[in-house]
JSON list of C-alpha atoms (C1' of nucleotides) in Angstrom, two decimals:
[
{"chain": "A", "resi": 1, "resn": "MET", "atom": "CA", "xyz": [-9.14, 136.18, 148.18]},
{"chain": "A", "resi": 2, "resn": "ASP", "atom": "CA", "xyz": [-5.47, 136.69, 148.99]},
{"chain": "A", "resi": 3, "resn": "ARG", "atom": "CA", "xyz": [-4.36, 136.24, 145.40]},
{"chain": "A", "resi": 4, "resn": "ALA", "atom": "CA", "xyz": [-5.97, 139.59, 144.58]},
{"chain": "A", "resi": 5, "resn": "VAL", "atom": "CA", "xyz": [-3.33, 141.37, 146.63]},
{"chain": "A", "resi": 6, "resn": "LEU", "atom": "CA", "xyz": [-0.72, 140.32, 144.07]},
{"chain": "A", "resi": 7, "resn": "ASP", "atom": "CA", "xyz": [-2.92, 141.14, 141.10]},
{"chain": "A", "resi": 8, "resn": "ARG", "atom": "CA", "xyz": [-1.48, 144.62, 140.86]},
{"chain": "A", "resi": 9, "resn": "PRO", "atom": "CA", "xyz": [1.73, 146.17, 139.52]},
{"chain": "A", "resi": 10, "resn": "PRO", "atom": "CA", "xyz": [4.85, 144.56, 140.97]},
{"chain": "A", "resi": 11, "resn": "VAL", "atom": "CA", "xyz": [6.03, 147.58, 142.96]},
{"chain": "A", "resi": 12, "resn": "ASP", "atom": "CA", "xyz": [2.71, 147.67, 144.79]},
{"chain": "A", "resi": 13, "resn": "ALA", "atom": "CA", "xyz": [2.67, 143.89, 145.17]},
{"chain": "A", "resi": 14, "resn": "ALA", "atom": "CA", "xyz": [6.20, 144.00, 146.60]},
{"chain": "A", "resi": 15, "resn": "ARG", "atom": "CA", "xyz": [5.13, 146.21, 149.49]},
{"chain": "A", "resi": 16, "resn": "ALA", "atom": "CA", "xyz": [2.08, 144.04, 150.09]},
{"chain": "A", "resi": 17, "resn": "ILE", "atom": "CA", "xyz": [3.98, 140.75, 150.22]},
{"chain": "A", "resi": 18, "resn": "LEU", "atom": "CA", "xyz": [6.42, 141.95, 152.89]},
{"chain": "A", "resi": 19, "resn": "GLY", "atom": "CA", "xyz": [5.43, 140.31, 156.17]},
{"chain": "A", "resi": 20, "resn": "ALA", "atom": "CA", "xyz": [3.56, 137.47, 154.46]},
{"chain": "A", "resi": 21, "resn": "THR", "atom": "CA", "xyz": [4.44, 133.86, 155.23]},
{"chain": "A", "resi": 22, "resn": "LEU", "atom": "CA", "xyz": [6.27, 131.45, 152.95]},
{"chain": "A", "resi": 23, "resn": "VAL", "atom": "CA", "xyz": [5.33, 127.87, 153.80]},
{"chain": "A", "resi": 24, "resn": "ARG", "atom": "CA", "xyz": [6.73, 124.51, 152.75]},
{"chain": "A", "resi": 25, "resn": "VAL", "atom": "CA", "xyz": [4.94, 121.34, 153.80]},
{"chain": "A", "resi": 26, "resn": "ASP", "atom": "CA", "xyz": [6.18, 117.98, 152.61]},
{"chain": "A", "resi": 27, "resn": "ALA", "atom": "CA", "xyz": [7.01, 114.50, 153.87]},
{"chain": "A", "resi": 28, "resn": "ARG", "atom": "CA", "xyz": [9.99, 115.89, 155.77]},
{"chain": "A", "resi": 29, "resn": "GLY", "atom": "CA", "xyz": [7.88, 118.33, 157.76]},
{"chain": "A", "resi": 30, "resn": "ARG", "atom": "CA", "xyz": [6.82, 121.96, 157.81]},
{"chain": "A", "resi": 31, "resn": "ARG", "atom": "CA", "xyz": [8.91, 125.05, 157.35]},
{"chain": "A", "resi": 32, "resn": "ALA", "atom": "CA", "xyz": [7.67, 128.62, 157.48]},
{"chain": "A", "resi": 33, "resn": "GLY", "atom": "CA", "xyz": [9.03, 132.13, 157.61]},
{"chain": "A", "resi": 34, "resn": "ARG", "atom": "CA", "xyz": [8.22, 135.78, 157.17]},
{"chain": "A", "resi": 35, "resn": "ILE", "atom": "CA", "xyz": [9.15, 137.46, 153.90]},
{"chain": "A", "resi": 36, "resn": "VAL", "atom": "CA", "xyz": [11.41, 140.38, 154.80]},
{"chain": "A", "resi": 37, "resn": "GLU", "atom": "CA", "xyz": [13.02, 141.37, 151.48]},
{"chain": "A", "resi": 38, "resn": "VAL", "atom": "CA", "xyz": [11.80, 141.37, 147.87]},
{"chain": "A", "resi": 39, "resn": "GLU", "atom": "CA", "xyz": [12.57, 142.93, 144.52]},
{"chain": "A", "resi": 40, "resn": "ALA", "atom": "CA", "xyz": [10.08, 143.97, 141.87]},
{"chain": "A", "resi": 41, "resn": "TYR", "atom": "CA", "xyz": [10.60, 143.10, 138.21]},
{"chain": "A", "resi": 42, "resn": "ALA", "atom": "CA", "xyz": [8.39, 144.54, 135.52]},
{"chain": "A", "resi": 43, "resn": "GLY", "atom": "CA", "xyz": [7.65, 142.95, 132.17]},
{"chain": "A", "resi": 44, "resn": "PRO", "atom": "CA", "xyz": [9.64, 142.83, 128.90]},
{"chain": "A", "resi": 45, "resn": "GLU", "atom": "CA", "xyz": [10.38, 146.57, 129.05]},
{"chain": "A", "resi": 46, "resn": "ASP", "atom": "CA", "xyz": [12.41, 146.02, 132.24]},
{"chain": "A", "resi": 47, "resn": "ARG", "atom": "CA", "xyz": [15.94, 145.27, 130.99]},
{"chain": "A", "resi": 48, "resn": "ALA", "atom": "CA", "xyz": [16.78, 143.60, 134.31]},
{"chain": "A", "resi": 49, "resn": "SER", "atom": "CA", "xyz": [13.90, 141.12, 134.03]},
{"chain": "A", "resi": 50, "resn": "HIS", "atom": "CA", "xyz": [14.05, 137.60, 132.72]},
{"chain": "A", "resi": 51, "resn": "ALA", "atom": "CA", "xyz": [11.13, 138.67, 130.53]},
{"chain": "A", "resi": 52, "resn": "ARG", "atom": "CA", "xyz": [13.36, 141.16, 128.68]},
{"chain": "A", "resi": 53, "resn": "ALA", "atom": "CA", "xyz": [13.78, 138.82, 125.71]},
{"chain": "A", "resi": 54, "resn": "GLY", "atom": "CA", "xyz": [10.05, 138.21, 125.54]},
{"chain": "A", "resi": 55, "resn": "ARG", "atom": "CA", "xyz": [8.43, 134.89, 126.19]},
{"chain": "A", "resi": 56, "resn": "THR", "atom": "CA", "xyz": [10.76, 131.90, 126.21]},
{"chain": "A", "resi": 57, "resn": "GLU", "atom": "CA", "xyz": [10.48, 128.33, 127.39]},
{"chain": "A", "resi": 58, "resn": "ARG", "atom": "CA", "xyz": [12.15, 129.24, 130.67]},
{"chain": "A", "resi": 59, "resn": "ASN", "atom": "CA", "xyz": [10.08, 132.27, 131.61]},
{"chain": "A", "resi": 60, "resn": "THR", "atom": "CA", "xyz": [6.73, 131.25, 130.18]},
{"chain": "A", "resi": 61, "resn": "VAL", "atom": "CA", "xyz": [4.92, 131.13, 133.52]},
{"chain": "A", "resi": 62, "resn": "MET", "atom": "CA", "xyz": [5.75, 134.79, 134.05]},
{"chain": "A", "resi": 63, "resn": "PHE", "atom": "CA", "xyz": [3.35, 135.54, 131.23]},
{"chain": "A", "resi": 64, "resn": "GLY", "atom": "CA", "xyz": [0.44, 134.21, 133.22]},
{"chain": "A", "resi": 65, "resn": "ARG", "atom": "CA", "xyz": [-1.66, 134.73, 136.27]},
{"chain": "A", "resi": 66, "resn": "PRO", "atom": "CA", "xyz": [-0.53, 136.13, 139.61]},
{"chain": "A", "resi": 67, "resn": "GLY", "atom": "CA", "xyz": [0.44, 133.85, 142.46]},
{"chain": "A", "resi": 68, "resn": "ILE", "atom": "CA", "xyz": [2.38, 131.31, 140.41]},
{"chain": "A", "resi": 69, "resn": "ALA", "atom": "CA", "xyz": [5.95, 130.37, 141.29]},
{"chain": "A", "resi": 70, "resn": "TYR", "atom": "CA", "xyz": [8.80, 130.99, 138.83]},
{"chain": "A", "resi": 71, "resn": "VAL", "atom": "CA", "xyz": [12.13, 129.46, 139.89]},
{"chain": "A", "resi": 72, "resn": "TYR", "atom": "CA", "xyz": [15.35, 129.90, 137.92]},
{"chain": "A", "resi": 73, "resn": "LEU", "atom": "CA", "xyz": [18.98, 128.90, 138.31]},
{"chain": "A", "resi": 74, "resn": "VAL", "atom": "CA", "xyz": [21.62, 131.64, 138.62]},
{"chain": "A", "resi": 75, "resn": "TYR", "atom": "CA", "xyz": [25.36, 131.32, 138.31]},
{"chain": "A", "resi": 76, "resn": "GLY", "atom": "CA", "xyz": [24.99, 127.62, 137.73]},
{"chain": "A", "resi": 77, "resn": "MET", "atom": "CA", "xyz": [24.48, 127.11, 141.45]},
{"chain": "A", "resi": 78, "resn": "HIS", "atom": "CA", "xyz": [21.58, 128.84, 143.13]},
{"chain": "A", "resi": 79, "resn": "ASP", "atom": "CA", "xyz": [17.85, 128.56, 142.58]},
{"chain": "A", "resi": 80, "resn": "CYS", "atom": "CA", "xyz": [15.80, 131.70, 143.15]},
{"chain": "A", "resi": 81, "resn": "LEU", "atom": "CA", "xyz": [12.08, 131.92, 143.92]},
{"chain": "A", "resi": 82, "resn": "ASN", "atom": "CA", "xyz": [9.86, 134.45, 142.21]},
{"chain": "A", "resi": 83, "resn": "VAL", "atom": "CA", "xyz": [6.15, 135.09, 142.53]},
{"chain": "A", "resi": 84, "resn": "VAL", "atom": "CA", "xyz": [4.26, 136.22, 139.44]},
{"chain": "A", "resi": 85, "resn": "THR", "atom": "CA", "xyz": [2.24, 139.40, 140.00]},
{"chain": "A", "resi": 86, "resn": "GLY", "atom": "CA", "xyz": [-0.30, 141.38, 138.05]},
{"chain": "A", "resi": 87, "resn": "PRO", "atom": "CA", "xyz": [-1.41, 142.69, 135.81]},
{"chain": "A", "resi": 88, "resn": "ALA", "atom": "CA", "xyz": [-2.15, 139.24, 134.39]},
{"chain": "A", "resi": 89, "resn": "ASP", "atom": "CA", "xyz": [0.07, 138.31, 131.41]},
{"chain": "A", "resi": 90, "resn": "SER", "atom": "CA", "xyz": [2.34, 141.34, 132.02]},
{"chain": "A", "resi": 91, "resn": "ALA", "atom": "CA", "xyz": [5.26, 139.05, 132.97]},
{"chain": "A", "resi": 92, "resn": "SER", "atom": "CA", "xyz": [5.84, 140.95, 136.19]},
{"chain": "A", "resi": 93, "resn": "ALA", "atom": "CA", "xyz": [7.24, 139.15, 139.20]},
{"chain": "A", "resi": 94, "resn": "LEU", "atom": "CA", "xyz": [8.77, 139.45, 142.66]},
{"chain": "A", "resi": 95, "resn": "LEU", "atom": "CA", "xyz": [12.11, 137.93, 143.61]},
{"chain": "A", "resi": 96, "resn": "ILE", "atom": "CA", "xyz": [11.90, 136.66, 147.19]},
{"chain": "A", "resi": 97, "resn": "ARG", "atom": "CA", "xyz": [15.28, 137.76, 148.54]},
{"chain": "A", "resi": 98, "resn": "ALA", "atom": "CA", "xyz": [15.06, 136.93, 152.24]},
{"chain": "A", "resi": 99, "resn": "VAL", "atom": "CA", "xyz": [12.87, 135.18, 154.78]},
{"chain": "A", "resi": 100, "resn": "ALA", "atom": "CA", "xyz": [12.95, 135.30, 158.58]},
{"chain": "A", "resi": 101, "resn": "PRO", "atom": "CA", "xyz": [12.48, 131.68, 159.73]},
{"chain": "A", "resi": 102, "resn": "SER", "atom": "CA", "xyz": [9.60, 131.15, 162.14]},
{"chain": "A", "resi": 103, "resn": "ASP", "atom": "CA", "xyz": [9.08, 127.40, 162.06]},
{"chain": "A", "resi": 104, "resn": "GLY", "atom": "CA", "xyz": [11.10, 124.31, 161.11]},
{"chain": "A", "resi": 105, "resn": "VAL", "atom": "CA", "xyz": [14.56, 125.79, 161.58]},
{"chain": "A", "resi": 106, "resn": "ASP", "atom": "CA", "xyz": [16.11, 122.37, 162.18]},
{"chain": "A", "resi": 107, "resn": "LEU", "atom": "CA", "xyz": [14.67, 121.15, 158.92]},
{"chain": "A", "resi": 108, "resn": "MET", "atom": "CA", "xyz": [15.93, 124.25, 157.15]},
{"chain": "A", "resi": 109, "resn": "ARG", "atom": "CA", "xyz": [19.42, 123.58, 158.47]},
{"chain": "A", "resi": 110, "resn": "ALA", "atom": "CA", "xyz": [19.19, 119.98, 157.27]},
{"chain": "A", "resi": 111, "resn": "GLU", "atom": "CA", "xyz": [18.04, 121.18, 153.86]},
{"chain": "A", "resi": 112, "resn": "ARG", "atom": "CA", "xyz": [20.92, 123.64, 153.64]},
{"chain": "A", "resi": 113, "resn": "LEU", "atom": "CA", "xyz": [23.30, 120.78, 154.43]},
{"chain": "A", "resi": 114, "resn": "ALA", "atom": "CA", "xyz": [21.66, 118.61, 151.78]},
{"chain": "A", "resi": 115, "resn": "TRP", "atom": "CA", "xyz": [22.19, 121.47, 149.34]},
{"chain": "A", "resi": 116, "resn": "LEU", "atom": "CA", "xyz": [25.90, 121.47, 150.09]},
{"chain": "A", "resi": 117, "resn": "ALA", "atom": "CA", "xyz": [26.11, 117.75, 149.46]},
{"chain": "A", "resi": 118, "resn": "ALA", "atom": "CA", "xyz": [24.27, 118.06, 146.18]},
{"chain": "A", "resi": 119, "resn": "HIS", "atom": "CA", "xyz": [26.11, 121.07, 144.75]},
{"chain": "A", "resi": 120, "resn": "ARG", "atom": "CA", "xyz": [29.70, 120.90, 145.91]},
{"chain": "A", "resi": 121, "resn": "ARG", "atom": "CA", "xyz": [31.45, 118.42, 143.68]},
{"chain": "A", "resi": 122, "resn": "LYS", "atom": "CA", "xyz": [34.97, 119.52, 142.85]},
{"chain": "A", "resi": 123, "resn": "VAL", "atom": "CA", "xyz": [35.49, 121.56, 146.01]},
{"chain": "A", "resi": 124, "resn": "GLU", "atom": "CA", "xyz": [38.08, 120.01, 148.29]},
{"chain": "A", "resi": 125, "resn": "PRO", "atom": "CA", "xyz": [36.56, 117.94, 151.14]},
{"chain": "A", "resi": 126, "resn": "ASP", "atom": "CA", "xyz": [38.15, 120.11, 153.82]},
{"chain": "A", "resi": 127, "resn": "ALA", "atom": "CA", "xyz": [36.44, 123.19, 152.43]},
{"chain": "A", "resi": 128, "resn": "ILE", "atom": "CA", "xyz": [33.09, 121.43, 152.38]},
{"chain": "A", "resi": 129, "resn": "ALA", "atom": "CA", "xyz": [33.59, 120.34, 155.99]},
{"chain": "A", "resi": 130, "resn": "ARG", "atom": "CA", "xyz": [34.29, 123.94, 156.97]},
{"chain": "A", "resi": 131, "resn": "GLU", "atom": "CA", "xyz": [31.12, 125.11, 155.24]},
{"chain": "A", "resi": 132, "resn": "ALA", "atom": "CA", "xyz": [29.10, 122.45, 157.05]},
{"chain": "A", "resi": 133, "resn": "ASP", "atom": "CA", "xyz": [30.61, 123.50, 160.36]},
{"chain": "A", "resi": 134, "resn": "ARG", "atom": "CA", "xyz": [29.79, 127.13, 159.67]},
{"chain": "A", "resi": 135, "resn": "LEU", "atom": "CA", "xyz": [26.20, 126.14, 158.82]},
{"chain": "A", "resi": 136, "resn": "ALA", "atom": "CA", "xyz": [25.81, 124.24, 162.08]},
{"chain": "A", "resi": 137, "resn": "ARG", "atom": "CA", "xyz": [26.67, 127.38, 164.03]},
{"chain": "A", "resi": 138, "resn": "LEU", "atom": "CA", "xyz": [24.75, 129.78, 161.81]},
{"chain": "A", "resi": 139, "resn": "PRO", "atom": "CA", "xyz": [22.10, 131.78, 163.72]},
{"chain": "A", "resi": 140, "resn": "ASP", "atom": "CA", "xyz": [18.51, 130.87, 162.83]},
{"chain": "A", "resi": 141, "resn": "VAL", "atom": "CA", "xyz": [17.82, 134.36, 161.52]},
{"chain": "A", "resi": 142, "resn": "ARG", "atom": "CA", "xyz": [20.42, 133.83, 158.78]},
{"chain": "A", "resi": 143, "resn": "LEU", "atom": "CA", "xyz": [19.19, 130.51, 157.45]},
{"chain": "A", "resi": 144, "resn": "ALA", "atom": "CA", "xyz": [17.34, 132.17, 154.56]},
{"chain": "A", "resi": 145, "resn": "SER", "atom": "CA", "xyz": [18.93, 135.62, 154.38]},
{"chain": "A", "resi": 146, "resn": "GLY", "atom": "CA", "xyz": [19.48, 135.71, 150.62]},
{"chain": "A", "resi": 147, "resn": "PRO", "atom": "CA", "xyz": [17.66, 134.55, 147.48]},
{"chain": "A", "resi": 148, "resn": "GLY", "atom": "CA", "xyz": [19.78, 131.45, 147.00]},
{"chain": "A", "resi": 149, "resn": "LEU", "atom": "CA", "xyz": [19.53, 130.69, 150.70]},
{"chain": "A", "resi": 150, "resn": "VAL", "atom": "CA", "xyz": [15.72, 130.93, 150.68]},
{"chain": "A", "resi": 151, "resn": "ALA", "atom": "CA", "xyz": [15.66, 128.23, 148.02]},
{"chain": "A", "resi": 152, "resn": "ALA", "atom": "CA", "xyz": [18.17, 126.05, 149.84]},
{"chain": "A", "resi": 153, "resn": "ALA", "atom": "CA", "xyz": [16.39, 126.34, 153.21]},
{"chain": "A", "resi": 154, "resn": "PHE", "atom": "CA", "xyz": [12.96, 125.60, 151.77]},
{"chain": "A", "resi": 155, "resn": "GLY", "atom": "CA", "xyz": [14.13, 122.92, 149.34]},
{"chain": "A", "resi": 156, "resn": "ILE", "atom": "CA", "xyz": [13.06, 124.95, 146.32]},
{"chain": "A", "resi": 157, "resn": "ASP", "atom": "CA", "xyz": [14.30, 124.26, 142.81]},
{"chain": "A", "resi": 158, "resn": "ARG", "atom": "CA", "xyz": [13.12, 124.71, 139.25]},
{"chain": "A", "resi": 159, "resn": "SER", "atom": "CA", "xyz": [10.67, 121.83, 139.58]},
{"chain": "A", "resi": 160, "resn": "ASP", "atom": "CA", "xyz": [8.60, 124.17, 141.75]},
{"chain": "A", "resi": 161, "resn": "THR", "atom": "CA", "xyz": [8.03, 126.44, 138.76]},
{"chain": "A", "resi": 162, "resn": "GLY", "atom": "CA", "xyz": [4.32, 126.59, 137.97]},
{"chain": "A", "resi": 163, "resn": "THR", "atom": "CA", "xyz": [3.18, 125.86, 141.52]},
{"chain": "A", "resi": 164, "resn": "ASP", "atom": "CA", "xyz": [0.10, 127.80, 142.53]},
{"chain": "A", "resi": 165, "resn": "LEU", "atom": "CA", "xyz": [1.24, 129.43, 145.76]},
{"chain": "A", "resi": 166, "resn": "PHE", "atom": "CA", "xyz": [-2.34, 130.19, 146.76]},
{"chain": "A", "resi": 167, "resn": "ASP", "atom": "CA", "xyz": [-3.59, 126.62, 146.48]},
{"chain": "A", "resi": 168, "resn": "PRO", "atom": "CA", "xyz": [-3.76, 125.26, 150.06]},
{"chain": "A", "resi": 169, "resn": "ARG", "atom": "CA", "xyz": [-2.89, 121.83, 148.66]},
{"chain": "A", "resi": 170, "resn": "SER", "atom": "CA", "xyz": [0.43, 123.03, 147.28]},
{"chain": "A", "resi": 171, "resn": "SER", "atom": "CA", "xyz": [3.57, 121.91, 149.06]},
{"chain": "A", "resi": 172, "resn": "LEU", "atom": "CA", "xyz": [4.95, 125.42, 148.63]},
{"chain": "A", "resi": 173, "resn": "ARG", "atom": "CA", "xyz": [2.57, 128.27, 149.34]},
{"chain": "A", "resi": 174, "resn": "LEU", "atom": "CA", "xyz": [1.96, 131.79, 150.56]},
{"chain": "A", "resi": 175, "resn": "GLU", "atom": "CA", "xyz": [-0.13, 132.69, 153.57]},
{"chain": "A", "resi": 176, "resn": "GLY", "atom": "CA", "xyz": [-0.99, 136.03, 155.13]},
{"chain": "A", "resi": 177, "resn": "PRO", "atom": "CA", "xyz": [-0.80, 138.52, 156.53]},
{"chain": "A", "resi": 178, "resn": "PHE", "atom": "CA", "xyz": [-0.60, 140.65, 153.37]},
{"chain": "A", "resi": 179, "resn": "GLY", "atom": "CA", "xyz": [-0.22, 144.41, 153.41]},
{"chain": "A", "resi": 180, "resn": "ALA", "atom": "CA", "xyz": [0.60, 144.34, 157.09]},
{"chain": "A", "resi": 181, "resn": "VAL", "atom": "CA", "xyz": [3.89, 146.26, 157.01]},
{"chain": "A", "resi": 182, "resn": "ALA", "atom": "CA", "xyz": [3.52, 150.03, 157.24]},
{"chain": "A", "resi": 183, "resn": "ALA", "atom": "CA", "xyz": [5.23, 152.19, 154.63]},
{"chain": "A", "resi": 184, "resn": "ASP", "atom": "CA", "xyz": [7.46, 153.84, 157.22]},
{"chain": "A", "resi": 185, "resn": "ALA", "atom": "CA", "xyz": [8.81, 150.43, 158.26]},
{"chain": "A", "resi": 186, "resn": "ILE", "atom": "CA", "xyz": [9.96, 149.59, 154.73]},
{"chain": "A", "resi": 187, "resn": "SER", "atom": "CA", "xyz": [13.43, 150.45, 153.43]},
{"chain": "A", "resi": 188, "resn": "VAL", "atom": "CA", "xyz": [13.75, 151.06, 149.69]},
{"chain": "A", "resi": 189, "resn": "GLY", "atom": "CA", "xyz": [16.74, 150.91, 147.37]},
{"chain": "A", "resi": 190, "resn": "PRO", "atom": "CA", "xyz": [18.02, 149.79, 143.98]},
{"chain": "A", "resi": 191, "resn": "ARG", "atom": "CA", "xyz": [17.91, 146.14, 143.01]},
{"chain": "A", "resi": 192, "resn": "ILE", "atom": "CA", "xyz": [20.98, 143.99, 143.59]},
{"chain": "A", "resi": 193, "resn": "GLY", "atom": "CA", "xyz": [23.20, 142.66, 140.81]},
{"chain": "A", "resi": 194, "resn": "VAL", "atom": "CA", "xyz": [21.44, 144.22, 137.83]},
{"chain": "A", "resi": 195, "resn": "ALA", "atom": "CA", "xyz": [24.11, 146.63, 136.55]},
{"chain": "A", "resi": 196, "resn": "TYR", "atom": "CA", "xyz": [23.94, 144.82, 133.22]},
{"chain": "A", "resi": 197, "resn": "ALA", "atom": "CA", "xyz": [20.47, 146.27, 132.68]},
{"chain": "A", "resi": 198, "resn": "GLY", "atom": "CA", "xyz": [21.84, 149.80, 132.28]},
{"chain": "A", "resi": 199, "resn": "SER", "atom": "CA", "xyz": [20.07, 153.06, 133.01]},
{"chain": "A", "resi": 200, "resn": "PRO", "atom": "CA", "xyz": [17.41, 153.64, 134.13]},
{"chain": "A", "resi": 201, "resn": "TRP", "atom": "CA", "xyz": [16.59, 150.05, 135.03]},
{"chain": "A", "resi": 202, "resn": "ALA", "atom": "CA", "xyz": [19.66, 149.42, 137.17]},
{"chain": "A", "resi": 203, "resn": "GLU", "atom": "CA", "xyz": [18.83, 152.42, 139.35]},
{"chain": "A", "resi": 204, "resn": "ARG", "atom": "CA", "xyz": [15.14, 151.78, 139.83]},
{"chain": "A", "resi": 205, "resn": "PRO", "atom": "CA", "xyz": [14.43, 151.73, 143.60]},
{"chain": "A", "resi": 206, "resn": "TRP", "atom": "CA", "xyz": [12.59, 148.46, 143.42]},
{"chain": "A", "resi": 207, "resn": "ARG", "atom": "CA", "xyz": [14.15, 146.56, 146.30]},
{"chain": "A", "resi": 208, "resn": "PHE", "atom": "CA", "xyz": [11.99, 146.56, 149.41]},
{"chain": "A", "resi": 209, "resn": "ALA", "atom": "CA", "xyz": [12.85, 145.27, 152.88]},
{"chain": "A", "resi": 210, "resn": "ILE", "atom": "CA", "xyz": [11.57, 145.40, 156.42]},
{"chain": "A", "resi": 211, "resn": "ALA", "atom": "CA", "xyz": [13.93, 148.02, 157.84]},
{"chain": "A", "resi": 212, "resn": "GLY", "atom": "CA", "xyz": [16.41, 146.68, 160.34]},
{"chain": "A", "resi": 213, "resn": "ASP", "atom": "CA", "xyz": [15.36, 143.05, 160.19]},
{"chain": "A", "resi": 214, "resn": "PRO", "atom": "CA", "xyz": [18.45, 140.88, 160.80]},
{"chain": "A", "resi": 215, "resn": "SER", "atom": "CA", "xyz": [17.31, 138.35, 158.17]},
{"chain": "A", "resi": 216, "resn": "VAL", "atom": "CA", "xyz": [17.58, 140.85, 155.33]},
{"chain": "A", "resi": 217, "resn": "SER", "atom": "CA", "xyz": [20.48, 139.99, 153.01]},
{"chain": "A", "resi": 218, "resn": "GLY", "atom": "CA", "xyz": [23.66, 141.93, 153.66]},
{"chain": "A", "resi": 219, "resn": "SER", "atom": "CA", "xyz": [22.75, 142.62, 157.27]},
{"chain": "A", "resi": 220, "resn": "PRO", "atom": "CA", "xyz": [25.74, 143.22, 159.56]},
{"chain": "A", "resi": 221, "resn": "ALA", "atom": "CA", "xyz": [27.88, 140.17, 160.28]},
{"chain": "A", "resi": 222, "resn": "THR", "atom": "CA", "xyz": [26.12, 138.12, 157.62]},
{"chain": "A", "resi": 223, "resn": "ARG", "atom": "CA", "xyz": [29.48, 137.31, 156.08]},
{"chain": "B", "resi": 1, "resn": "DT", "atom": "C1'", "xyz": [37.12, 146.00, 156.35]},
{"chain": "B", "resi": 2, "resn": "DT", "atom": "C1'", "xyz": [36.98, 145.75, 151.41]},
{"chain": "B", "resi": 3, "resn": "DT", "atom": "C1'", "xyz": [37.83, 143.50, 147.27]},
{"chain": "B", "resi": 4, "resn": "DC", "atom": "C1'", "xyz": [38.51, 139.46, 144.50]},
{"chain": "B", "resi": 5, "resn": "DC", "atom": "C1'", "xyz": [37.49, 135.16, 142.73]},
{"chain": "B", "resi": 6, "resn": "DG", "atom": "C1'", "xyz": [36.07, 130.22, 141.99]},
{"chain": "B", "resi": 7, "resn": "DA", "atom": "C1'", "xyz": [32.18, 127.18, 141.72]},
{"chain": "B", "resi": 8, "resn": "DT", "atom": "C1'", "xyz": [28.86, 125.39, 138.19]},
{"chain": "B", "resi": 9, "resn": "DC", "atom": "C1'", "xyz": [25.55, 125.06, 134.31]},
{"chain": "B", "resi": 10, "resn": "DC", "atom": "C1'", "xyz": [21.76, 126.93, 131.90]},
{"chain": "B", "resi": 11, "resn": "DC", "atom": "C1'", "xyz": [20.15, 130.35, 128.73]},
{"chain": "B", "resi": 12, "resn": "DC", "atom": "C1'", "xyz": [20.18, 132.94, 124.75]},
{"chain": "B", "resi": 13, "resn": "DT", "atom": "C1'", "xyz": [21.15, 140.21, 122.28]},
{"chain": "C", "resi": 1, "resn": "DG", "atom": "C1'", "xyz": [30.53, 130.87, 123.73]},
{"chain": "C", "resi": 2, "resn": "DG", "atom": "C1'", "xyz": [29.70, 134.71, 127.22]},
{"chain": "C", "resi": 3, "resn": "DG", "atom": "C1'", "xyz": [27.90, 135.76, 131.26]},
{"chain": "C", "resi": 4, "resn": "DG", "atom": "C1'", "xyz": [24.63, 135.66, 134.99]},
{"chain": "C", "resi": 5, "resn": "DA", "atom": "C1'", "xyz": [18.42, 138.63, 139.85]},
{"chain": "C", "resi": 6, "resn": "DT", "atom": "C1'", "xyz": [24.64, 134.36, 144.32]},
{"chain": "C", "resi": 7, "resn": "DC", "atom": "C1'", "xyz": [27.49, 132.75, 147.94]},
{"chain": "C", "resi": 8, "resn": "DG", "atom": "C1'", "xyz": [31.38, 132.22, 150.84]},
{"chain": "C", "resi": 9, "resn": "DG", "atom": "C1'", "xyz": [36.35, 131.74, 151.37]},
{"chain": "C", "resi": 10, "resn": "DA", "atom": "C1'", "xyz": [40.81, 134.01, 150.44]},
{"chain": "C", "resi": 11, "resn": "DA", "atom": "C1'", "xyz": [43.58, 137.80, 149.54]},
{"chain": "C", "resi": 12, "resn": "DA", "atom": "C1'", "xyz": [44.53, 142.58, 149.89]},
{"chain": "C", "resi": 13, "resn": "DA", "atom": "C1'", "xyz": [44.81, 146.75, 152.38]}
]
DNA sequence: TTTCCGATCCCCT
DNA sequence: GGGGATCGGAAAA
């Protein structure tokens, strides 16, 4: 069963999940894309992990079985999707940082627009209009080229926490192929935005991406 | 091109 | 009450 591929330490699971398909199916339609960038987070010993303070109400699903979704809110604005990995109960997880859209791009664009409407309150209307205009002209490959953008494009928020991503009945799920990206096609580097964790955790080379894919966050001309 | 900063709100060394 | 697993627009250079 596919779940077994994530029932291993997060660094190994990270390499295996690259190239797999993230799928959302709901009343609005179907969206899908290829996972092209992830970060590995270990358990409580990892000072960059949300499990660093031990088990809390927020992170409780991390202390469970592989293949479960953990979604959190960062900077008061953006939801981020994680997938719990093995070993079971180790509180390890993968942050899904970027997806290359393959299906439902129009719906993703609509969802991104809906996100703007829902989250921009005190921003001046002109600025919101400019953001919407930029979104309309955004290339498909950049619709989910960052962790907050993955959530916006797929309509993911904290209510998705606890979803079994390997249950074919789930609205949000993971499909193969797993382990399909060769090691020499994967670029490796330190995780983004974890300086607060200090050494050696901030320097751990636990960010993995499909080398050269234009949907990877920070790709040229993304900004 | 690089750096800076505001938005926005939940979580808890 | 401080600050964040981010994003995008504005300012600086």
